[in-house]
PDB file of C-alpha atoms in Angstrom:
ATOM      1  CA  GLY T 207       0.000   0.000   0.000  1.00 74.00           C
ATOM      2  CA  LYS T 208       0.844   3.668  -0.123  1.00 90.00           C
ATOM      3  CA  LEU T 209       2.216   5.809   2.717  1.00 92.00           C
ATOM      4  CA  SER T 210       2.401   9.597   2.476  1.00 93.00           C
ATOM      5  CA  ILE T 211       4.968  11.581   4.479  1.00 93.00           C
ATOM      6  CA  ASN T 212       5.053  15.359   4.044  1.00 90.00           C
ATOM      7  CA  PHE T 213       7.742  17.529   5.626  1.00 90.00           C
ATOM      8  CA  ALA T 214       7.019  21.250   6.007  1.00 81.00           C
ATOM      9  CA  ALA T 215      10.403  22.935   6.500  1.00 70.00           C
ATOM     10  CA  ARG T 216       8.678  26.263   7.123  1.00 76.00           C
ATOM     11  CA  PHE T 217       8.656  25.771  10.928  1.00 75.00           C
ATOM     12  CA  ALA T 218      11.898  23.919  11.505  1.00 77.00           C
ATOM     13  CA  LYS T 219      15.069  23.848   9.472  1.00 80.00           C
ATOM     14  CA  ARG T 220      14.934  20.058   9.595  1.00 88.00           C
ATOM     15  CA  PRO T 221      11.516  18.659  10.561  1.00 92.00           C
ATOM     16  CA  ARG T 222      12.041  15.424  12.475  1.00 95.00           C
ATOM     17  CA  LEU T 223      10.190  12.137  12.086  1.00 97.00           C
ATOM     18  CA  GLU T 224      11.310   9.406  14.465  1.00 98.00           C
ATOM     19  CA  ILE T 225       9.913   5.863  14.170  1.00 98.00           C
ATOM     20  CA  GLY T 226      10.923   3.165  16.662  1.00 98.00           C
ATOM     21  CA  HIS T 227      11.931  -0.397  15.860  1.00 98.00           C
ATOM     22  CA  HIS T 228       9.314  -3.067  15.116  1.00 98.00           C
ATOM     23  CA  THR T 229       6.674  -0.430  14.365  1.00 98.00           C
ATOM     24  CA  ASP T 230       4.128  -1.283  11.668  1.00 97.00           C
ATOM     25  CA  ILE T 231       2.446   1.435   9.611  1.00 97.00           C
ATOM     26  CA  ALA T 232      -0.312   0.133   7.332  1.00 97.00           C
ATOM     27  CA  HIS T 233      -1.390   1.353   3.896  1.00 96.00           C
ATOM     28  CA  ASP T 234      -3.002   4.718   3.160  1.00 97.00           C
ATOM     29  CA  CYS T 235      -1.504   6.424   6.232  1.00 97.00           C
ATOM     30  CA  ARG T 236      -0.488  10.073   6.120  1.00 96.00           C
ATOM     31  CA  LEU T 237       2.130  11.807   8.251  1.00 97.00           C
ATOM     32  CA  VAL T 238       2.507  15.600   8.144  1.00 94.00           C
ATOM     33  CA  VAL T 239       5.624  16.814   9.953  1.00 95.00           C
ATOM     34  CA  GLY T 240       6.118  20.544  10.504  1.00 92.00           C
ATOM     35  CA  LYS T 241       8.404  20.283  13.531  1.00 92.00           C
ATOM     36  CA  GLU T 242       8.444  16.845  15.118  1.00 96.00           C
ATOM     37  CA  VAL T 243       6.544  13.549  15.199  1.00 98.00           C
ATOM     38  CA  LYS T 244       7.863  10.706  17.382  1.00 98.00           C
ATOM     39  CA  ILE T 245       6.433   7.208  17.085  1.00 98.00           C
ATOM     40  CA  GLY T 246       7.774   4.668  19.565  1.00 98.00           C
ATOM     41  CA  ALA T 247       8.772   1.026  19.251  1.00 98.00           C
ATOM     42  CA  HIS T 248       6.302  -1.834  18.726  1.00 98.00           C
ATOM     43  CA  VAL T 249       3.539   0.542  17.619  1.00 98.00           C
ATOM     44  CA  GLU T 250       0.754  -0.797  15.375  1.00 98.00           C
ATOM     45  CA  ILE T 251      -0.838   1.811  13.107  1.00 98.00           C
ATOM     46  CA  ALA T 252      -3.803   0.559  11.062  1.00 98.00           C
ATOM     47  CA  GLY T 253      -4.792   1.787   7.603  1.00 97.00           C
ATOM     48  CA  ALA T 254      -5.885   5.330   6.717  1.00 98.00           C
ATOM     49  CA  VAL T 255      -4.504   6.946   9.896  1.00 98.00           C
ATOM     50  CA  THR T 256      -3.502  10.621   9.692  1.00 98.00           C
ATOM     51  CA  ILE T 257      -0.918  12.078  12.077  1.00 98.00           C
ATOM     52  CA  ARG T 258      -0.239  15.801  11.713  1.00 96.00           C
ATOM     53  CA  ASP T 259       1.619  18.231  13.944  1.00 95.00           C
ATOM     54  CA  SER T 260       0.190  21.155  11.964  1.00 91.00           C
ATOM     55  CA  GLY T 261      -3.319  21.959  10.819  1.00 86.00           C
ATOM     56  CA  GLY T 262      -1.841  23.296   7.580  1.00 84.00           C
ATOM     57  CA  HIS T 263      -3.713  26.611   7.615  1.00 87.00           C
ATOM     58  CA  PRO T 264      -4.052  29.528  10.059  1.00 86.00           C
ATOM     59  CA  ALA T 265      -7.094  29.674  12.328  1.00 86.00           C
ATOM     60  CA  ASP T 266      -7.624  33.362  11.528  1.00 89.00           C
ATOM     61  CA  PRO T 267     -10.006  33.660   8.521  1.00 93.00           C
ATOM     62  CA  ALA T 268      -8.275  36.745   7.057  1.00 94.00           C
ATOM     63  CA  ARG T 269      -4.839  35.084   7.195  1.00 91.00           C
ATOM     64  CA  ARG T 270      -6.298  31.906   5.739  1.00 90.00           C
ATOM     65  CA  ALA T 271      -7.899  33.869   2.856  1.00 94.00           C
ATOM     66  CA  ALA T 272      -4.553  35.538   2.214  1.00 93.00           C
ATOM     67  CA  GLY T 273      -2.882  32.121   1.869  1.00 87.00           C
ATOM     68  CA  ALA T 274      -0.689  32.590   4.962  1.00 87.00           C
ATOM     69  CA  PRO T 275       0.858  29.594   6.716  1.00 84.00           C
ATOM     70  CA  PRO T 276      -0.430  28.447  10.109  1.00 85.00           C
ATOM     71  CA  ASP T 277       0.865  30.276  13.163  1.00 85.00           C
ATOM     72  CA  GLU T 278       4.063  28.709  14.446  1.00 84.00           C
ATOM     73  CA  ALA T 279       2.415  28.343  17.877  1.00 86.00           C
ATOM     74  CA  ASP T 280      -0.187  26.051  16.267  1.00 88.00           C
ATOM     75  CA  VAL T 281       2.497  23.601  15.101  1.00 91.00           C
ATOM     76  CA  LYS T 282       2.936  21.254  18.072  1.00 95.00           C
ATOM     77  CA  PRO T 283       4.980  18.042  18.325  1.00 96.00           C
ATOM     78  CA  ILE T 284       3.225  14.682  18.523  1.00 98.00           C
ATOM     79  CA  VAL T 285       4.442  11.730  20.594  1.00 98.00           C
ATOM     80  CA  VAL T 286       3.128   8.180  20.248  1.00 98.00           C
ATOM     81  CA  HIS T 287       4.823   6.123  22.971  1.00 98.00           C
ATOM     82  CA  ASP T 288       5.873   2.458  22.792  1.00 98.00           C
ATOM     83  CA  ASN T 289       3.442  -0.441  22.305  1.00 98.00           C
ATOM     84  CA  VAL T 290       0.455   1.645  21.175  1.00 98.00           C
ATOM     85  CA  TRP T 291      -2.254   0.328  18.832  1.00 98.00           C
ATOM     86  CA  ILE T 292      -3.971   2.910  16.630  1.00 98.00           C
ATOM     87  CA  GLY T 293      -7.096   1.716  14.824  1.00 98.00           C
ATOM     88  CA  SER T 294      -8.034   2.547  11.246  1.00 98.00           C
ATOM     89  CA  HIS T 295      -9.121   6.005  10.110  1.00 98.00           C
ATOM     90  CA  VAL T 296      -7.847   7.730  13.280  1.00 98.00           C
ATOM     91  CA  LEU T 297      -6.891  11.423  13.141  1.00 98.00           C
ATOM     92  CA  ILE T 298      -4.146  12.537  15.550  1.00 98.00           C
ATOM     93  CA  LEU T 299      -3.998  16.321  15.895  1.00 97.00           C
ATOM     94  CA  PRO T 300      -1.112  18.673  16.797  1.00 96.00           C
ATOM     95  CA  GLY T 301       0.186  18.440  20.361  1.00 97.00           C
ATOM     96  CA  SER T 302      -1.196  14.956  21.028  1.00 98.00           C
ATOM     97  CA  ASP T 303       0.674  12.607  23.364  1.00 98.00           C
ATOM     98  CA  ILE T 304      -0.492   8.978  23.332  1.00 98.00           C
ATOM     99  CA  GLY T 305       0.717   7.032  26.365  1.00 98.00           C
ATOM    100  CA  GLU T 306       2.514   3.724  26.379  1.00 98.00           C
ATOM    101  CA  GLY T 307       0.412   0.602  25.838  1.00 98.00           C
ATOM    102  CA  SER T 308      -2.736   2.523  24.875  1.00 98.00           C
ATOM    103  CA  ILE T 309      -5.335   1.677  22.246  1.00 98.00           C
ATOM    104  CA  VAL T 310      -7.000   4.308  20.072  1.00 98.00           C
ATOM    105  CA  SER T 311     -10.210   2.886  18.600  1.00 98.00           C
ATOM    106  CA  ALA T 312     -11.003   3.161  14.892  1.00 98.00           C
ATOM    107  CA  HIS T 313     -12.367   6.478  13.582  1.00 98.00           C
ATOM    108  CA  SER T 314     -11.318   8.393  16.707  1.00 98.00           C
ATOM    109  CA  VAL T 315      -9.979  11.955  16.774  1.00 98.00           C
ATOM    110  CA  VAL T 316      -7.165  12.462  19.289  1.00 98.00           C
ATOM    111  CA  SER T 317      -6.427  15.962  20.522  1.00 96.00           C
ATOM    112  CA  GLY T 318      -4.392  16.096  23.712  1.00 96.00           C
ATOM    113  CA  VAL T 319      -3.081  13.507  26.133  1.00 97.00           C
ATOM    114  CA  VAL T 320      -4.040   9.823  26.256  1.00 98.00           C
ATOM    115  CA  ALA T 321      -2.887   8.273  29.542  1.00 97.00           C
ATOM    116  CA  PRO T 322      -0.727   5.128  29.418  1.00 97.00           C
ATOM    117  CA  TYR T 323      -2.605   1.806  29.204  1.00 97.00           C
ATOM    118  CA  THR T 324      -5.903   3.468  28.357  1.00 97.00           C
ATOM    119  CA  VAL T 325      -8.463   2.668  25.641  1.00 98.00           C
ATOM    120  CA  VAL T 326      -9.982   5.733  23.965  1.00 98.00           C
ATOM    121  CA  ALA T 327     -12.690   6.136  21.320  1.00 98.00           C
ATOM    122  CA  GLY T 328     -14.786   8.803  19.669  1.00 98.00           C
ATOM    123  CA  ASN T 329     -14.638  12.379  18.445  1.00 97.00           C
ATOM    124  CA  PRO T 330     -13.127  13.764  20.535  1.00 97.00           C
ATOM    125  CA  ALA T 331     -11.421  10.640  21.860  1.00 98.00           C
ATOM    126  CA  ARG T 332     -12.495   9.828  25.422  1.00 97.00           C
ATOM    127  CA  ARG T 333     -11.444   7.067  27.794  1.00 97.00           C
ATOM    128  CA  ILE T 334     -13.697   4.015  27.469  1.00 97.00           C
ATOM    129  CA  GLY T 335     -11.489   1.524  29.282  1.00 96.00           C
ATOM    130  CA  THR T 336      -8.186   0.776  30.916  1.00 96.00           C
ATOM    131  CA  LEU T 337      -5.596  -1.923  30.400  1.00 96.00           C
ATOM    132  CA  THR T 338      -3.369  -3.713  32.894  1.00 94.00           C
ATOM    133  CA  PRO T 339       0.290  -2.977  32.238  1.00 93.00           C
ATOM    134  CA  PRO T 340       2.885  -5.713  32.588  1.00 92.00           C
ATOM    135  CA  PRO T 341       4.271  -5.999  36.163  1.00 91.00           C
ATOM    136  CA  GLU T 342       7.482  -4.128  35.335  1.00 93.00           C
ATOM    137  CA  ARG T 343       5.395  -1.181  34.015  1.00 91.00           C
ATOM    138  CA  ALA T 344       2.787  -1.200  36.828  1.00 90.00           C
ATOM    139  CA  HIS T 345       3.764   2.365  37.785  1.00 91.00           C
ATOM    140  CA  LEU T 346       2.060   3.475  34.527  1.00 90.00           C
ATOM    141  CA  ALA T 347      -1.320   1.947  35.404  1.00 88.00           C
ATOM    142  CA  PRO T 348      -4.207   4.364  34.822  1.00 85.00           C
ATOM    143  CA  VAL T 349      -5.830   5.866  37.872  1.00 80.00           C
ATOM    144  CA  ALA T 350      -9.380   4.590  38.196  1.00 70.00           C
ATOM    145  CA  LYS T 351     -12.106   7.199  38.030  1.00 63.00           C
ATOM    146  CA  SER T 352     -14.106   7.438  41.228  1.00 54.00           C
ATOM    147  CA  PRO T 353     -17.723   6.420  40.658  1.00 54.00           C
ATOM    148  CA  ALA T 354     -20.114   9.313  40.383  1.00 53.00           C
ATOM    149  CA  VAL T 355     -22.633   9.612  43.170  1.00 49.00           C
ATOM    150  CA  ALA T 356     -26.117   9.413  41.711  1.00 48.00           C
ATOM    151  CA  LYS T 357     -28.405  12.259  42.700  1.00 47.00           C
ATOM    152  CA  PRO T 358     -32.116  11.728  42.268  1.00 47.00           C
ATOM    153  CA  ASP T 359     -33.701  13.980  39.676  1.00 49.00           C
ATOM    154  CA  ILE T 360     -37.210  13.585  41.070  1.00 48.00           C
ATOM    155  CA  ALA T 361     -38.853  13.884  44.501  1.00 46.00           C
ATOM    156  CA  PRO T 362     -39.592  10.673  46.383  1.00 48.00           C
ATOM    157  CA  ALA T 363     -42.900   9.037  45.521  1.00 48.00           C
ATOM    158  CA  PRO T 364     -45.716   9.554  48.023  1.00 50.00           C
ATOM    159  CA  SER T 365     -46.490   6.642  50.308  1.00 49.00           C
ATOM    160  CA  THR T 366     -49.388   4.390  49.416  1.00 52.00           C
ATOM    161  CA  ASP T 367     -51.376   5.353  52.526  1.00 53.00           C
ATOM    162  CA  GLY T 368     -51.328   9.049  51.596  1.00 51.00           C
ATOM    163  CA  ALA T 369     -49.027  10.058  54.491  1.00 50.00           C
ATOM    164  CA  ALA T 370     -46.092  12.362  53.772  1.00 48.00           C
ATOM    165  CA  THR T 371     -42.671  10.767  53.609  1.00 47.00           C
ATOM    166  CA  ALA T 372     -39.553  12.169  55.239  1.00 47.00           C
ATOM    167  CA  GLY T 373     -36.878  13.132  52.788  1.00 45.00           C
TER     168      GLY T 373
END
């Protein structure tokens, strides 16, 4: 299959793409590197994934209409740590940091930090599960979310004998 890698030397004299050993990048993937993209070792990237450290255009409509490049502040490095699995058709946006051992579900949009050993899905990507790291990496285990305390949305039902109930 085809893999597209575009380097935009406008933001860095030598944009840097680093790919770790035993990493697999499937067909139809696209990497856009304005400053820096780091992909760790033993990473599995499924087909049609896009990783870009730059949006390619400025956010300001007038600058965009004038054909100006994106603001340098909007070009942010991306890090995909070791042993990550990225599902098909995922979009990874500038400044994203995907933690070790994580899974990004197909068709997700990642913008920001994904904690190590976490499963994320959706647009925007949100945590839907956690994974158990190997014993030697236990210090990277995700912190469990505390369960939300349910608050009743309605008043208590009246008693069957017509007496008021204490609340």
